[in-house]
Amino acid sequence: MDSNTSIPPSATAEKWTEIEHLPEWDEEFYHVYTAKKFGKWLMLKTLRPELKGDPEYERMIEKEFEVRYNLAHPHIIMINDYEDVPGLGRCIITDDVYGDSLAKLIREGKVTEDHIGKLQHQLLDALDYIQSNHLEHHPLSTSRIIFTENIGNLKLIDVGFDQKSHITPKDASEDIRNYGEVLTAALDAVGTPHPRLRKVAERCMNPDPSKRYADVNALRMALADRKTNNFYLAIIAFLVAMIALLLWLNSPYRPAPEIVTGAGDITTTVSTD
C-alpha cells in the first residue's frame, strides 16, 4: 500500500464491532467492555467518563498498560494493546475471558471441589508470579478471580498497576491474608468440611502478621497434600539414617571387627587391632 494512502474512516470503524458494556466487571476507575476486533473477541478497559481528560487518571491508565504489557502467566489476564476505540476513547485491550467470577459462583451456589483445587494451585502460582515481579496490585478478592467457561481455568484480572524495586514483608503478609479470605469464602460455599484447608486459611488470616505464613512458599507447603508431605519426610528420614550409618562405619570410634578361628575344640578370637 502507498504510504500516502489514508485508511477510510469506515474501515477503522469496522475494525471494532459488537461493543458491549459489562457493568458487573467495572472497576473503581474503569468501565469494562467486550468487543470484536477484526472478528476476534477481546475485552476493553477505559477510564470512567467523569475521569477522562484528567491528567492524573490518564497517567494512571498509561502506567498500568506499561506495567502489565510484558507480563506473561497462564493464570493472569494478559494485555495486548493500548489504543483508541471509536466511542470509548483510549482503552487497554486484553484477551477475552468468558466465564464466571468466583464471587458469582459463590452467590449462585456453584462452587465445586475443582474450584477449590485450582485456588490451591493456580491462584497461588499467579500470586507467586506477582510477588516475584514486585507488582503493586489491588487486593486479591473473589470478584477478581475468573473461571473460564469451557475448561474452568483460573484467571486473575486487574493485576498490577505499578512495579516496585522490591516487595515488602507487609505487602507479602497482606497478600497471604487476602488469600486466606478468598479460600475461606470458597470453602463456605462448597460445603465440604476440609478441616486442613480451614486451618491453613485461619492461619493466613491471623490478626497478628507474625503468626501468618512467612511467604508464598511456606503457604504452598502448608497447602500440599499431607500424605505427600509424609512420603517426602519418610524419604528424607531414610536418607539421613543411611548417611549416619555410613559416617559411623567410617568412624575411628566404631568397634574393631573380630576374626574368629577354630582349631579342633579350641576357638580363638583374634582382634585386628
Coordinates of N, CA, C and O in Angstrom, one line a residue, residues 4-134:
N4 N 1.2 7.1 1.4 CA 0.4 8.3 1.4 C -1.1 8.0 1.4 O -1.9 8.9 1.4
T5 N -1.4 6.7 1.2 CA -2.8 6.4 1.1 C -3.4 6.3 2.5 O -2.9 5.5 3.3
S6 N -4.5 7.1 2.7 CA -5.1 7.0 4.0 C -6.2 5.9 4.1 O -6.7 5.5 3.1
I7 N -6.4 5.4 5.3 CA -7.4 4.4 5.5 C -8.8 5.1 5.7 O -8.9 6.0 6.5
P8 N -9.8 4.7 5.0 CA -11.1 5.3 5.1 C -11.6 5.2 6.5 O -11.4 4.2 7.2
P9 N -12.3 6.2 7.0 CA -12.9 6.2 8.4 C -13.7 5.0 8.6 O -13.8 4.4 9.7
S10 N -14.5 4.6 7.6 CA -15.4 3.4 7.7 C -14.6 2.2 8.0 O -15.1 1.3 8.8
A11 N -13.4 2.0 7.5 CA -12.6 0.8 7.7 C -12.2 0.8 9.2 O -12.2 -0.3 9.8
T12 N -11.8 1.9 9.7 CA -11.4 2.0 11.1 C -12.6 1.6 12.0 O -12.5 0.9 13.0
A13 N -13.8 2.1 11.7 CA -15.0 1.8 12.5 C -15.3 0.3 12.4 O -15.7 -0.3 13.4
E14 N -15.2 -0.3 11.3 CA -15.5 -1.7 11.1 C -14.5 -2.6 11.8 O -14.7 -3.8 12.0
K15 N -13.4 -2.0 12.2 CA -12.4 -2.8 12.9 C -12.9 -3.3 14.2 O -12.7 -4.4 14.7
W16 N -13.7 -2.4 14.9 CA -14.4 -2.7 16.2 C -15.9 -2.9 16.0 O -16.5 -2.0 15.4
T17 N -16.4 -4.0 16.4 CA -17.8 -4.3 16.3 C -18.3 -5.0 17.6 O -17.5 -5.4 18.4
E18 N -19.6 -4.9 17.8 CA -20.3 -5.6 18.9 C -19.7 -5.1 20.2 O -19.5 -6.0 21.1
I19 N -19.5 -3.8 20.4 CA -19.0 -3.3 21.6 C -20.1 -3.3 22.7 O -21.2 -2.7 22.4
E20 N -19.9 -3.9 23.8 CA -20.9 -4.0 24.8 C -20.4 -3.8 26.2 O -19.3 -4.3 26.6
H21 N -21.0 -2.9 27.0 CA -20.6 -2.6 28.3 C -20.9 -3.7 29.3 O -22.0 -4.4 29.2
L22 N -20.0 -4.1 30.2 CA -20.2 -5.1 31.1 C -20.2 -4.5 32.6 O -19.1 -4.5 33.2
P23 N -21.3 -4.0 33.0 CA -21.3 -3.3 34.3 C -20.8 -4.1 35.5 O -20.2 -3.6 36.4
E24 N -21.1 -5.4 35.5 CA -20.7 -6.3 36.6 C -19.1 -6.4 36.7 O -18.6 -6.9 37.7
W25 N -18.5 -6.1 35.6 CA -17.0 -6.2 35.5 C -16.3 -4.8 35.8 O -15.1 -4.8 35.9
D26 N -17.1 -3.8 35.9 CA -16.5 -2.4 36.1 C -15.6 -2.4 37.4 O -15.9 -3.1 38.4
E27 N -14.6 -1.6 37.3 CA -13.6 -1.4 38.4 C -13.8 0.0 39.0 O -14.5 0.8 38.4
E28 N -13.0 0.3 40.0 CA -13.2 1.6 40.7 C -13.0 2.8 39.8 O -13.8 3.7 39.8
F29 N -12.0 2.7 38.9 CA -11.7 3.8 38.0 C -12.1 3.6 36.5 O -11.9 4.4 35.7
Y30 N -12.5 2.3 36.2 CA -12.7 1.9 34.8 C -14.0 1.4 34.5 O -14.7 0.8 35.4
H31 N -14.4 1.5 33.3 CA -15.5 0.8 32.7 C -15.0 -0.4 31.9 O -13.9 -0.2 31.2
V32 N -15.6 -1.5 31.8 CA -15.1 -2.7 31.1 C -16.1 -3.0 30.0 O -17.3 -3.1 30.3
Y33 N -15.6 -3.4 28.9 CA -16.4 -3.7 27.7 C -15.9 -5.0 27.1 O -14.7 -5.4 27.2
T34 N -16.8 -5.6 26.3 CA -16.4 -6.7 25.5 C -16.6 -6.3 24.0 O -17.6 -5.5 23.8
A35 N -15.8 -6.7 23.1 CA -16.0 -6.2 21.7 C -15.2 -7.2 20.8 O -14.4 -8.0 21.2
K36 N -15.5 -7.1 19.5 CA -14.7 -7.8 18.5 C -13.8 -6.9 17.7 O -14.2 -5.8 17.3
K37 N -12.5 -7.3 17.6 CA -11.6 -6.5 16.8 C -11.2 -7.4 15.6 O -10.6 -8.5 15.8
F38 N -11.7 -7.0 14.4 CA -11.5 -7.8 13.2 C -12.1 -9.2 13.4 O -11.5 -10.2 13.0
G39 N -13.2 -9.3 14.1 CA -13.9 -10.5 14.3 C -13.4 -11.3 15.5 O -14.0 -12.4 15.8
K40 N -12.4 -10.9 16.2 CA -11.9 -11.6 17.4 C -12.4 -11.0 18.7 O -12.2 -9.8 18.9
W41 N -13.0 -11.8 19.6 CA -13.4 -11.2 20.9 C -12.3 -10.8 21.8 O -11.3 -11.5 21.9
L42 N -12.4 -9.6 22.3 CA -11.4 -9.1 23.3 C -12.2 -8.3 24.4 O -13.4 -8.2 24.3
M43 N -11.5 -7.9 25.4 CA -12.0 -7.1 26.4 C -11.3 -5.7 26.4 O -10.1 -5.7 26.2
L44 N -12.1 -4.7 26.8 CA -11.6 -3.3 26.8 C -11.8 -2.7 28.2 O -12.8 -2.9 28.8
K45 N -10.8 -2.0 28.6 CA -10.9 -1.3 29.8 C -10.5 0.2 29.6 O -9.4 0.5 29.1
T46 N -11.4 1.1 30.0 CA -11.2 2.5 29.7 C -11.6 3.3 31.0 O -12.5 2.8 31.8
L47 N -11.1 4.5 31.1 CA -11.5 5.3 32.2 C -12.9 5.7 32.2 O -13.6 5.8 31.2
R48 N -13.5 5.8 33.4 CA -14.9 6.2 33.5 C -15.1 7.6 32.9 O -14.1 8.4 33.0
P49 N -16.2 7.9 32.3 CA -16.4 9.1 31.6 C -16.0 10.4 32.4 O -15.4 11.3 31.9
E50 N -16.3 10.4 33.7 CA -16.0 11.5 34.5 C -14.5 11.7 34.8 O -14.1 12.8 35.3
L51 N -13.7 10.7 34.5 CA -12.3 10.8 34.8 C -11.5 11.1 33.5 O -10.3 11.4 33.6
K52 N -12.1 10.9 32.4 CA -11.4 11.1 31.1 C -10.9 12.6 31.0 O -11.7 13.5 31.4
G53 N -9.7 12.8 30.5 CA -9.2 14.1 30.4 C -8.4 14.6 31.6 O -7.7 15.6 31.5
D54 N -8.6 13.9 32.7 CA -7.9 14.3 34.0 C -6.5 13.8 33.8 O -6.3 12.5 33.8
P55 N -5.4 14.6 33.9 CA -4.0 14.2 33.7 C -3.6 13.1 34.7 O -2.9 12.2 34.3
E56 N -4.1 13.2 35.9 CA -3.7 12.2 36.9 C -4.2 10.8 36.5 O -3.5 9.8 36.6
Y57 N -5.5 10.7 36.1 CA -6.0 9.4 35.8 C -5.5 8.9 34.4 O -5.4 7.7 34.2
E58 N -5.3 9.8 33.5 CA -4.7 9.4 32.2 C -3.3 8.8 32.4 O -3.0 7.8 31.7
R59 N -2.5 9.4 33.3 CA -1.2 8.8 33.6 C -1.4 7.4 34.2 O -0.6 6.5 34.0
M60 N -2.4 7.3 35.1 CA -2.6 6.1 35.8 C -2.9 4.9 34.8 O -2.3 3.8 35.0
I61 N -3.8 5.1 33.8 CA -4.1 4.0 32.9 C -2.9 3.7 32.0 O -2.7 2.6 31.7
E62 N -2.2 4.7 31.6 CA -0.9 4.5 30.8 C 0.1 3.7 31.6 O 0.7 2.8 31.1
K63 N 0.2 4.0 32.9 CA 1.2 3.3 33.7 C 0.8 1.9 33.9 O 1.6 1.0 33.8
E64 N -0.5 1.6 34.0 CA -1.0 0.2 34.2 C -0.7 -0.6 32.9 O -0.2 -1.7 33.0
F65 N -0.9 0.1 31.7 CA -0.5 -0.6 30.5 C 1.0 -0.9 30.4 O 1.4 -2.1 30.1
E66 N 1.8 0.0 30.8 CA 3.3 -0.2 30.7 C 3.7 -1.3 31.7 O 4.6 -2.1 31.3
V67 N 3.1 -1.4 32.9 CA 3.5 -2.4 33.8 C 3.1 -3.8 33.4 O 3.8 -4.7 33.5
R68 N 1.8 -3.9 32.9 CA 1.3 -5.2 32.6 C 1.6 -5.7 31.2 O 1.4 -6.9 31.0
Y69 N 2.0 -4.9 30.3 CA 2.2 -5.3 28.9 C 3.2 -6.5 28.7 O 3.0 -7.4 27.9
N70 N 4.2 -6.5 29.5 CA 5.3 -7.5 29.4 C 5.1 -8.7 30.3 O 5.9 -9.6 30.3
L71 N 3.9 -8.7 31.0 CA 3.7 -9.9 31.9 C 3.2 -11.1 31.1 O 2.6 -10.9 30.0
A72 N 3.6 -12.3 31.5 CA 3.2 -13.5 30.8 C 3.0 -14.6 31.8 O 4.0 -15.1 32.3
H73 N 1.8 -15.0 32.1 CA 1.5 -16.1 33.0 C 0.2 -16.7 32.6 O -0.8 -16.0 32.3
P74 N 0.0 -18.0 32.7 CA -1.2 -18.7 32.2 C -2.4 -18.4 33.1 O -3.5 -18.6 32.6
H75 N -2.2 -17.9 34.3 CA -3.4 -17.6 35.2 C -3.6 -16.1 35.5 O -4.2 -15.8 36.4
I76 N -3.0 -15.3 34.6 CA -3.2 -13.8 34.7 C -3.6 -13.3 33.3 O -3.1 -13.7 32.3
I77 N -4.6 -12.5 33.3 CA -5.1 -11.9 32.1 C -4.0 -11.0 31.4 O -3.5 -10.1 32.1
M78 N -3.7 -11.3 30.2 CA -2.6 -10.6 29.5 C -3.2 -9.4 28.7 O -4.3 -9.4 28.2
I79 N -2.3 -8.3 28.7 CA -2.7 -7.1 27.9 C -2.1 -7.2 26.5 O -0.9 -7.6 26.4
N80 N -2.9 -6.9 25.5 CA -2.5 -6.9 24.1 C -2.1 -5.6 23.5 O -1.1 -5.5 22.7
D81 N -2.8 -4.5 23.9 CA -2.5 -3.2 23.3 C -3.2 -2.1 24.1 O -3.9 -2.3 25.0
Y82 N -2.9 -0.9 23.6 CA -3.5 0.3 24.2 C -3.7 1.2 23.1 O -2.8 1.8 22.5
E83 N -5.0 1.4 22.8 CA -5.3 2.2 21.6 C -6.7 2.8 21.7 O -7.5 2.6 22.6
D84 N -7.0 3.8 20.7 CA -8.3 4.4 20.7 C -9.3 3.5 20.1 O -9.1 2.9 19.0
V85 N -10.5 3.5 20.7 CA -11.6 2.7 20.2 C -12.8 3.6 20.0 O -13.1 4.5 20.8
P86 N -13.4 3.6 18.8 CA -14.5 4.5 18.5 C -15.6 4.5 19.5 O -16.1 3.5 19.9
G87 N -15.9 5.7 20.0 CA -17.0 5.8 21.0 C -16.5 5.7 22.5 O -17.2 6.0 23.4
L88 N -15.3 5.1 22.7 CA -14.8 4.8 24.0 C -13.6 5.6 24.4 O -13.3 5.9 25.5
G89 N -12.8 6.0 23.4 CA -11.5 6.7 23.6 C -10.4 5.7 23.9 O -10.5 4.5 23.4
R90 N -9.4 6.1 24.6 CA -8.2 5.3 24.8 C -8.5 4.1 25.7 O -9.1 4.3 26.8
C91 N -8.2 2.9 25.3 CA -8.5 1.6 26.0 C -7.3 0.7 26.2 O -6.5 0.6 25.3
I92 N -7.3 0.0 27.3 CA -6.4 -1.1 27.4 C -7.1 -2.3 26.8 O -8.3 -2.6 27.2
I93 N -6.4 -3.0 26.0 CA -7.0 -4.2 25.3 C -6.5 -5.5 25.9 O -5.2 -5.6 25.9
T94 N -7.3 -6.4 26.3 CA -6.9 -7.6 26.9 C -7.6 -8.8 26.2 O -8.5 -8.6 25.4
D95 N -7.0 -10.0 26.5 CA -7.7 -11.2 26.0 C -9.1 -11.3 26.5 O -9.4 -10.8 27.6
D96 N -10.0 -11.9 25.8 CA -11.4 -12.0 26.3 C -11.4 -13.2 27.3 O -10.8 -14.2 27.1
V97 N -12.1 -13.0 28.3 CA -12.3 -14.0 29.3 C -13.8 -14.3 29.5 O -14.4 -13.5 30.2
Y98 N -14.2 -15.3 28.9 CA -15.7 -15.6 29.0 C -15.8 -16.7 30.1 O -15.4 -17.8 30.0
G99 N -16.5 -16.3 31.2 CA -16.6 -17.2 32.3 C -17.3 -16.5 33.5 O -17.9 -15.4 33.3
D100 N -17.2 -17.1 34.7 CA -17.8 -16.5 35.8 C -16.8 -16.2 36.9 O -15.8 -16.9 37.1
S101 N -17.0 -15.1 37.6 CA -16.1 -14.8 38.7 C -16.4 -15.7 39.9 O -17.5 -16.3 40.0
L102 N -15.4 -15.9 40.8 CA -15.7 -16.7 42.0 C -16.8 -16.1 42.8 O -17.6 -16.8 43.4
A103 N -16.9 -14.7 42.8 CA -18.0 -14.1 43.6 C -19.3 -14.5 43.1 O -20.2 -14.8 43.8
K104 N -19.5 -14.6 41.7 CA -20.7 -15.0 41.1 C -21.0 -16.5 41.4 O -22.2 -16.9 41.8
L105 N -20.0 -17.3 41.3 CA -20.2 -18.8 41.7 C -20.6 -19.0 43.1 O -21.4 -19.8 43.4
I106 N -20.0 -18.1 44.0 CA -20.4 -18.2 45.4 C -21.9 -17.8 45.6 O -22.7 -18.5 46.3
R107 N -22.3 -16.7 44.9 CA -23.7 -16.2 45.1 C -24.7 -17.3 44.6 O -25.8 -17.4 45.1
E108 N -24.3 -18.0 43.5 CA -25.2 -18.9 42.8 C -25.1 -20.3 43.4 O -25.7 -21.3 42.9
G109 N -24.2 -20.5 44.4 CA -24.0 -21.8 44.9 C -23.4 -22.9 44.0 O -23.8 -24.0 44.0
K110 N -22.5 -22.4 43.1 CA -21.9 -23.3 42.1 C -20.4 -23.6 42.3 O -19.8 -24.1 41.4
V111 N -19.9 -23.3 43.5 CA -18.5 -23.6 43.8 C -18.4 -25.2 43.9 O -19.1 -25.8 44.6
T112 N -17.3 -25.7 43.3 CA -17.1 -27.2 43.3 C -15.7 -27.5 43.9 O -14.9 -26.6 44.1
E113 N -15.5 -28.8 44.1 CA -14.2 -29.2 44.6 C -13.1 -28.8 43.6 O -11.9 -28.6 44.0
D114 N -13.4 -28.8 42.3 CA -12.4 -28.4 41.3 C -12.0 -27.0 41.4 O -10.8 -26.6 41.3
H115 N -12.9 -26.1 41.8 CA -12.6 -24.7 42.0 C -11.6 -24.6 43.3 O -10.7 -23.8 43.2
I116 N -11.9 -25.4 44.3 CA -11.1 -25.4 45.5 C -9.7 -25.8 45.1 O -8.7 -25.2 45.6
G117 N -9.6 -26.8 44.3 CA -8.2 -27.3 43.9 C -7.5 -26.2 43.2 O -6.3 -26.1 43.4
K118 N -8.1 -25.5 42.3 CA -7.5 -24.5 41.5 C -7.1 -23.3 42.3 O -6.1 -22.6 42.0
L119 N -7.8 -23.0 43.3 CA -7.4 -21.9 44.3 C -6.2 -22.3 45.0 O -5.3 -21.4 45.3
Q120 N -6.0 -23.6 45.3 CA -4.8 -24.0 46.0 C -3.5 -24.0 45.1 O -2.4 -23.8 45.6
H121 N -3.7 -24.2 43.8 CA -2.5 -24.3 42.9 C -2.4 -23.1 41.9 O -1.4 -22.4 41.9
Q122 N -3.5 -22.9 41.1 CA -3.4 -21.9 40.1 C -3.3 -20.5 40.6 O -2.5 -19.7 40.2
L123 N -4.2 -20.2 41.6 CA -4.2 -18.9 42.2 C -2.9 -18.6 42.9 O -2.3 -17.5 42.8
L124 N -2.4 -19.6 43.6 CA -1.1 -19.4 44.3 C 0.1 -19.2 43.4 O 1.0 -18.4 43.6
D125 N 0.0 -19.9 42.2 CA 1.1 -19.7 41.2 C 1.0 -18.3 40.7 O 2.1 -17.6 40.5
A126 N -0.2 -17.8 40.5 CA -0.4 -16.4 40.0 C 0.2 -15.4 41.0 O 0.8 -14.4 40.7
L127 N -0.2 -15.6 42.3 CA 0.3 -14.7 43.4 C 1.8 -14.8 43.5 O 2.5 -13.7 43.7
D128 N 2.4 -15.9 43.3 CA 3.9 -16.1 43.4 C 4.5 -15.2 42.3 O 5.5 -14.6 42.5
Y129 N 3.9 -15.3 41.1 CA 4.4 -14.6 39.9 C 4.3 -13.1 40.2 O 5.3 -12.3 39.9
I130 N 3.2 -12.6 40.7 CA 3.0 -11.2 41.0 C 4.1 -10.7 42.0 O 4.7 -9.6 41.8
Q131 N 4.3 -11.5 43.0 CA 5.3 -11.1 44.0 C 6.7 -11.1 43.5 O 7.5 -10.2 43.8
S132 N 7.0 -12.1 42.7 CA 8.3 -12.2 42.1 C 8.7 -11.1 41.2 O 9.8 -10.7 41.0
N133 N 7.6 -10.5 40.6 CA 7.8 -9.3 39.7 C 7.6 -8.0 40.4 O 7.6 -6.9 39.8
H134 N 7.4 -8.1 41.7 CA 7.3 -6.9 42.6 C 6.2 -6.0 42.1 O 6.3 -4.7 42.0

